[in-house]
mmCIF file of C-alpha atoms in Angstrom:
data_model
loop_
_atom_site.group_PDB
_atom_site.id
_atom_site.type_symbol
_atom_site.label_atom_id
_atom_site.label_comp_id
_atom_site.label_asym_id
_atom_site.label_seq_id
_atom_site.Cartn_x
_atom_site.Cartn_y
_atom_site.Cartn_z
ATOM 1 C CA ASP A 589 22.840 8.954 16.111
ATOM 2 C CA ARG A 590 19.183 8.641 15.078
ATOM 3 C CA MET A 591 17.269 6.855 12.315
ATOM 4 C CA LEU A 592 14.215 8.091 10.440
ATOM 5 C CA THR A 593 12.356 5.454 8.408
ATOM 6 C CA MET A 594 9.058 4.908 6.621
ATOM 7 C CA ASP A 595 6.543 2.060 7.047
ATOM 8 C CA LEU A 596 8.811 -0.789 8.108
ATOM 9 C CA HIS A 597 7.727 -4.220 6.868
ATOM 10 C CA GLN A 598 7.684 -5.382 10.496
ATOM 11 C CA GLY A 599 7.596 -2.974 13.442
ATOM 12 C CA GLN A 600 9.976 -5.230 15.395
ATOM 13 C CA ILE A 601 12.805 -4.082 13.100
ATOM 14 C CA GLN A 602 13.046 -0.948 15.274
ATOM 15 C CA GLY A 603 14.457 -3.183 18.017
ATOM 16 C CA PHE A 604 17.498 -4.040 15.875
ATOM 17 C CA PHE A 605 18.980 -0.599 16.516
ATOM 18 C CA ASN A 606 20.599 0.836 19.637
ATOM 19 C CA ILE A 607 19.772 4.411 18.599
ATOM 20 C CA PRO A 608 16.387 6.155 18.499
ATOM 21 C CA VAL A 609 14.270 5.089 15.528
ATOM 22 C CA ASP A 610 11.350 7.173 14.288
ATOM 23 C CA GLU A 611 9.034 5.268 11.968
ATOM 24 C CA LEU A 612 6.924 7.518 9.783
ATOM 25 C CA THR A 613 3.891 6.269 7.900
ATOM 26 C CA ALA A 614 2.508 7.178 4.497
ATOM 27 C CA VAL A 615 -1.001 5.986 5.399
ATOM 28 C CA HIS A 616 -2.373 9.509 5.928
ATOM 29 C CA MET A 617 -0.804 10.854 2.737
ATOM 30 C CA ILE A 618 -2.082 7.972 0.596
ATOM 31 C CA SER A 619 -5.534 7.987 2.191
ATOM 32 C CA ARG A 620 -5.754 11.764 1.586
ATOM 33 C CA TYR A 621 -5.049 11.117 -2.108
ATOM 34 C CA PHE A 622 -8.043 8.770 -2.310
ATOM 35 C CA ILE A 623 -10.275 10.971 -0.127
ATOM 36 C CA ASP A 624 -9.667 13.843 -2.557
ATOM 37 C CA MET A 625 -10.868 11.603 -5.419
ATOM 38 C CA HIS A 626 -14.361 11.437 -3.811
ATOM 39 C CA LEU A 627 -14.828 7.771 -4.681
ATOM 40 C CA GLU A 628 -18.113 6.177 -3.585
ATOM 41 C CA ASP A 629 -19.027 2.629 -2.524
ATOM 42 C CA LEU A 630 -15.477 1.940 -1.346
ATOM 43 C CA VAL A 631 -14.141 -1.120 0.371
ATOM 44 C CA VAL A 632 -10.495 -1.520 1.423
ATOM 45 C CA VAL A 633 -8.950 -4.922 0.704
ATOM 46 C CA THR A 634 -5.756 -6.379 2.135
ATOM 47 C CA ASP A 635 -4.250 -9.709 3.122
ATOM 48 C CA LEU A 636 -4.145 -11.092 6.660
ATOM 49 C CA GLY A 637 -0.544 -9.975 7.195
ATOM 50 C CA PHE A 638 -1.361 -6.298 6.679
ATOM 51 C CA ALA A 639 -4.859 -6.270 8.211
ATOM 52 C CA LYS A 640 -3.946 -4.285 11.346
ATOM 53 C CA ARG A 641 -2.450 -1.365 9.401
ATOM 54 C CA ALA A 642 -5.120 -1.592 6.693
ATOM 55 C CA ARG A 643 -7.794 -1.124 9.367
ATOM 56 C CA GLN A 644 -6.454 2.399 10.033
ATOM 57 C CA PHE A 645 -6.434 3.127 6.285
ATOM 58 C CA ALA A 646 -10.056 1.938 5.983
ATOM 59 C CA GLU A 647 -11.114 4.076 8.954
ATOM 60 C CA LEU A 648 -9.529 7.170 7.403
ATOM 61 C CA LEU A 649 -11.526 6.492 4.218
ATOM 62 C CA ASP A 650 -14.673 5.662 6.220
ATOM 63 C CA ALA A 651 -14.847 2.363 4.336
ATOM 64 C CA PRO A 652 -15.278 -1.264 5.397
ATOM 65 C CA LEU A 653 -12.347 -3.681 5.324
ATOM 66 C CA ALA A 654 -12.290 -6.990 3.431
ATOM 67 C CA ILE A 655 -9.553 -9.576 3.830
ATOM 68 C CA VAL A 656 -7.970 -11.759 1.163
ATOM 69 C CA GLU A 657 -6.814 -15.135 2.375
ATOM 70 C CA LYS A 658 -3.804 -16.346 0.431
ATOM 71 C CA ARG A 659 -1.385 -19.226 0.553
ATOM 72 C CA ARG A 660 2.267 -19.084 -0.480
ATOM 73 C CA HIS A 661 3.737 -22.056 -2.299
ATOM 74 C CA GLY A 662 7.007 -23.001 -0.594
ATOM 75 C CA ASN A 663 9.682 -20.333 -0.799
ATOM 76 C CA LEU A 664 8.458 -19.152 -4.172
ATOM 77 C CA ASP A 665 7.420 -15.547 -4.568
ATOM 78 C CA ARG A 666 3.994 -16.727 -5.688
ATOM 79 C CA ALA A 667 0.753 -16.679 -3.741
ATOM 80 C CA GLU A 668 -2.598 -18.257 -4.458
ATOM 81 C CA VAL A 669 -5.709 -16.386 -3.358
ATOM 82 C CA ILE A 670 -8.012 -18.811 -1.566
ATOM 83 C CA ASN A 671 -10.857 -16.642 -0.344
ATOM 84 C CA VAL A 672 -12.170 -13.072 -0.113
ATOM 85 C CA ILE A 673 -13.676 -12.402 3.316
ATOM 86 C CA GLY A 674 -16.087 -9.469 3.251
ATOM 87 C CA GLU A 675 -18.666 -7.892 0.950
ATOM 88 C CA VAL A 676 -17.050 -6.541 -2.219
ATOM 89 C CA ARG A 677 -19.559 -7.310 -5.007
ATOM 90 C CA GLY A 678 -20.637 -4.206 -6.904
ATOM 91 C CA ARG A 679 -18.203 -1.988 -5.014
ATOM 92 C CA ARG A 680 -15.107 0.024 -5.795
ATOM 93 C CA VAL A 681 -11.995 -1.523 -4.196
ATOM 94 C CA ILE A 682 -8.677 -0.160 -2.955
ATOM 95 C CA ILE A 683 -6.095 -2.887 -2.353
ATOM 96 C CA VAL A 684 -3.605 -1.719 0.284
ATOM 97 C CA ASP A 685 -0.226 -3.179 1.282
ATOM 98 C CA ASP A 686 3.153 -1.951 2.474
ATOM 99 C CA GLU A 687 5.054 -2.861 -0.698
ATOM 100 C CA ILE A 688 4.630 -4.052 -4.262
ATOM 101 C CA ASP A 689 7.563 -6.123 -5.493
ATOM 102 C CA THR A 690 6.867 -8.242 -8.587
ATOM 103 C CA ALA A 691 3.099 -7.484 -8.425
ATOM 104 C CA GLY A 692 2.358 -11.225 -8.615
ATOM 105 C CA THR A 693 0.260 -11.226 -5.442
ATOM 106 C CA LEU A 694 -1.370 -7.931 -6.432
ATOM 107 C CA ILE A 695 -2.500 -9.404 -9.756
ATOM 108 C CA GLU A 696 -3.773 -12.591 -8.056
ATOM 109 C CA ILE A 697 -5.827 -10.454 -5.656
ATOM 110 C CA THR A 698 -7.084 -8.360 -8.591
ATOM 111 C CA ARG A 699 -8.252 -11.497 -10.425
ATOM 112 C CA ALA A 700 -9.979 -12.829 -7.299
ATOM 113 C CA LEU A 701 -11.785 -9.507 -6.857
ATOM 114 C CA GLU A 702 -12.859 -9.532 -10.520
ATOM 115 C CA ARG A 703 -14.394 -12.976 -9.932
ATOM 116 C CA GLU A 704 -16.236 -11.478 -6.944
ATOM 117 C CA GLY A 705 -17.809 -8.820 -9.180
ATOM 118 C CA VAL A 706 -16.181 -5.555 -8.090
ATOM 119 C CA THR A 707 -16.739 -2.485 -10.271
ATOM 120 C CA GLU A 708 -13.309 -0.819 -10.151
ATOM 121 C CA ILE A 709 -9.937 -1.693 -8.598
ATOM 122 C CA TYR A 710 -7.231 0.634 -7.290
ATOM 123 C CA ALA A 711 -4.100 -0.389 -5.385
ATOM 124 C CA CYS A 712 -1.650 1.421 -3.146
ATOM 125 C CA ALA A 713 1.521 0.751 -1.196
ATOM 126 C CA THR A 714 4.185 2.793 0.507
ATOM 127 C CA HIS A 715 7.094 1.070 -1.207
ATOM 128 C CA GLY A 716 7.035 0.499 -4.955
ATOM 129 C CA VAL A 717 9.881 -1.995 -5.327
ATOM 130 C CA LEU A 718 8.482 -2.937 -8.766
ATOM 131 C CA SER A 719 10.956 -5.677 -9.672
ATOM 132 C CA ASP A 720 10.515 -7.200 -13.113
ATOM 133 C CA PRO A 721 7.878 -7.977 -14.357
ATOM 134 C CA ALA A 722 5.798 -5.729 -12.037
ATOM 135 C CA VAL A 723 5.337 -2.753 -14.366
ATOM 136 C CA GLU A 724 4.311 -5.021 -17.245
ATOM 137 C CA ARG A 725 1.860 -6.898 -15.011
ATOM 138 C CA ILE A 726 0.310 -3.645 -13.791
ATOM 139 C CA ALA A 727 0.088 -2.269 -17.350
ATOM 140 C CA ASN A 728 -1.698 -5.407 -18.575
ATOM 141 C CA SER A 729 -4.081 -5.630 -15.614
ATOM 142 C CA SER A 730 -7.534 -4.204 -15.020
ATOM 143 C CA LEU A 731 -6.158 -2.049 -12.197
ATOM 144 C CA ARG A 732 -7.389 1.514 -12.648
ATOM 145 C CA GLU A 733 -4.445 3.076 -10.798
ATOM 146 C CA VAL A 734 -1.586 2.035 -8.513
ATOM 147 C CA VAL A 735 -0.480 4.659 -5.995
ATOM 148 C CA ILE A 736 2.993 4.391 -4.447
ATOM 149 C CA THR A 737 5.409 6.775 -2.775
ATOM 150 C CA ASP A 738 8.927 7.701 -3.818
ATOM 151 C CA THR A 739 10.651 5.892 -0.926
ATOM 152 C CA ILE A 740 12.188 3.877 -3.764
ATOM 153 C CA PRO A 741 12.882 5.955 -6.884
ATOM 154 C CA LEU A 742 10.963 4.921 -9.995
ATOM 155 C CA SER A 743 13.100 5.370 -13.091
ATOM 156 C CA PRO A 744 11.510 7.259 -16.008
ATOM 157 C CA SER A 745 11.623 4.104 -18.140
ATOM 158 C CA ARG A 746 9.329 2.341 -15.621
ATOM 159 C CA GLN A 747 6.783 5.144 -15.285
ATOM 160 C CA ILE A 748 3.412 4.360 -16.865
ATOM 161 C CA ASP A 749 0.041 6.123 -16.758
ATOM 162 C CA LYS A 750 -1.411 3.597 -14.299
ATOM 163 C CA ILE A 751 1.257 4.324 -11.657
ATOM 164 C CA ARG A 752 0.968 7.498 -9.566
ATOM 165 C CA VAL A 753 3.976 8.390 -7.383
ATOM 166 C CA LEU A 754 3.465 10.575 -4.294
ATOM 167 C CA SER A 755 6.437 12.353 -2.724
ATOM 168 C CA VAL A 756 7.296 11.671 0.919
ATOM 169 C CA ALA A 757 9.644 14.697 0.979
ATOM 170 C CA PRO A 758 7.203 16.990 2.870
ATOM 171 C CA LEU A 759 6.585 14.294 5.492
ATOM 172 C CA ILE A 760 10.290 13.581 6.029
ATOM 173 C CA GLY A 761 11.090 17.308 6.026
ATOM 174 C CA GLU A 762 8.456 17.949 8.713
ATOM 175 C CA ALA A 763 9.830 15.066 10.820
ATOM 176 C CA ILE A 764 13.401 16.410 10.565
ATOM 177 C CA LYS A 765 12.185 19.875 11.551
ATOM 178 C CA ARG A 766 10.340 18.462 14.589
ATOM 179 C CA ILE A 767 13.344 16.370 15.650
ATOM 180 C CA HIS A 768 15.587 19.439 15.371
ATOM 181 C CA ARG A 769 13.167 21.538 17.454
ATOM 182 C CA GLY A 770 12.633 18.797 20.047
ATOM 183 C CA GLU A 771 8.948 18.469 19.126
ATOM 184 C CA SER A 772 6.898 15.283 18.894
ATOM 185 C CA VAL A 773 7.389 13.308 15.693
ATOM 186 C CA GLY A 774 4.453 11.024 16.481
ATOM 187 C CA ALA A 775 2.029 13.918 16.643
#
């Protein structure tokens, strides 16, 4: 009689249901992870499609936002990075998105940022789909660390040192408790 979900790809999906839908977000949890790392000279990077949500992430980190302009080729799951909009040279970068599937776009963005002269590259996403060959691509990249949540389980055979998985269990547990008590989930 009610649905609890996490970082929908498109907010309009909530309208597909005729029951209450509570959409939780991992943005605070993931940003807290990076805040606790005390990284300096940060800039948050995302593509145009995720810019609105990435703005909140950048504000939580007190960092500027840069945008990567990309173009998809037909229906292929391949994107070409055309341009980086914003000052990234000599800075530490966190690439943020809602999901990482094959990591093809992530690696293209990483290469574009390397050409722009960044010093260190991290990436994060709520949903680590990590379809083949994502783990191999991440392992062979210059990415320092990729932070995802456990909304999609990562099998032990796919776990590598570069991938850090954060648990959403406390967030979902708190939401269930608030729903049960009739308290605000949004707060």
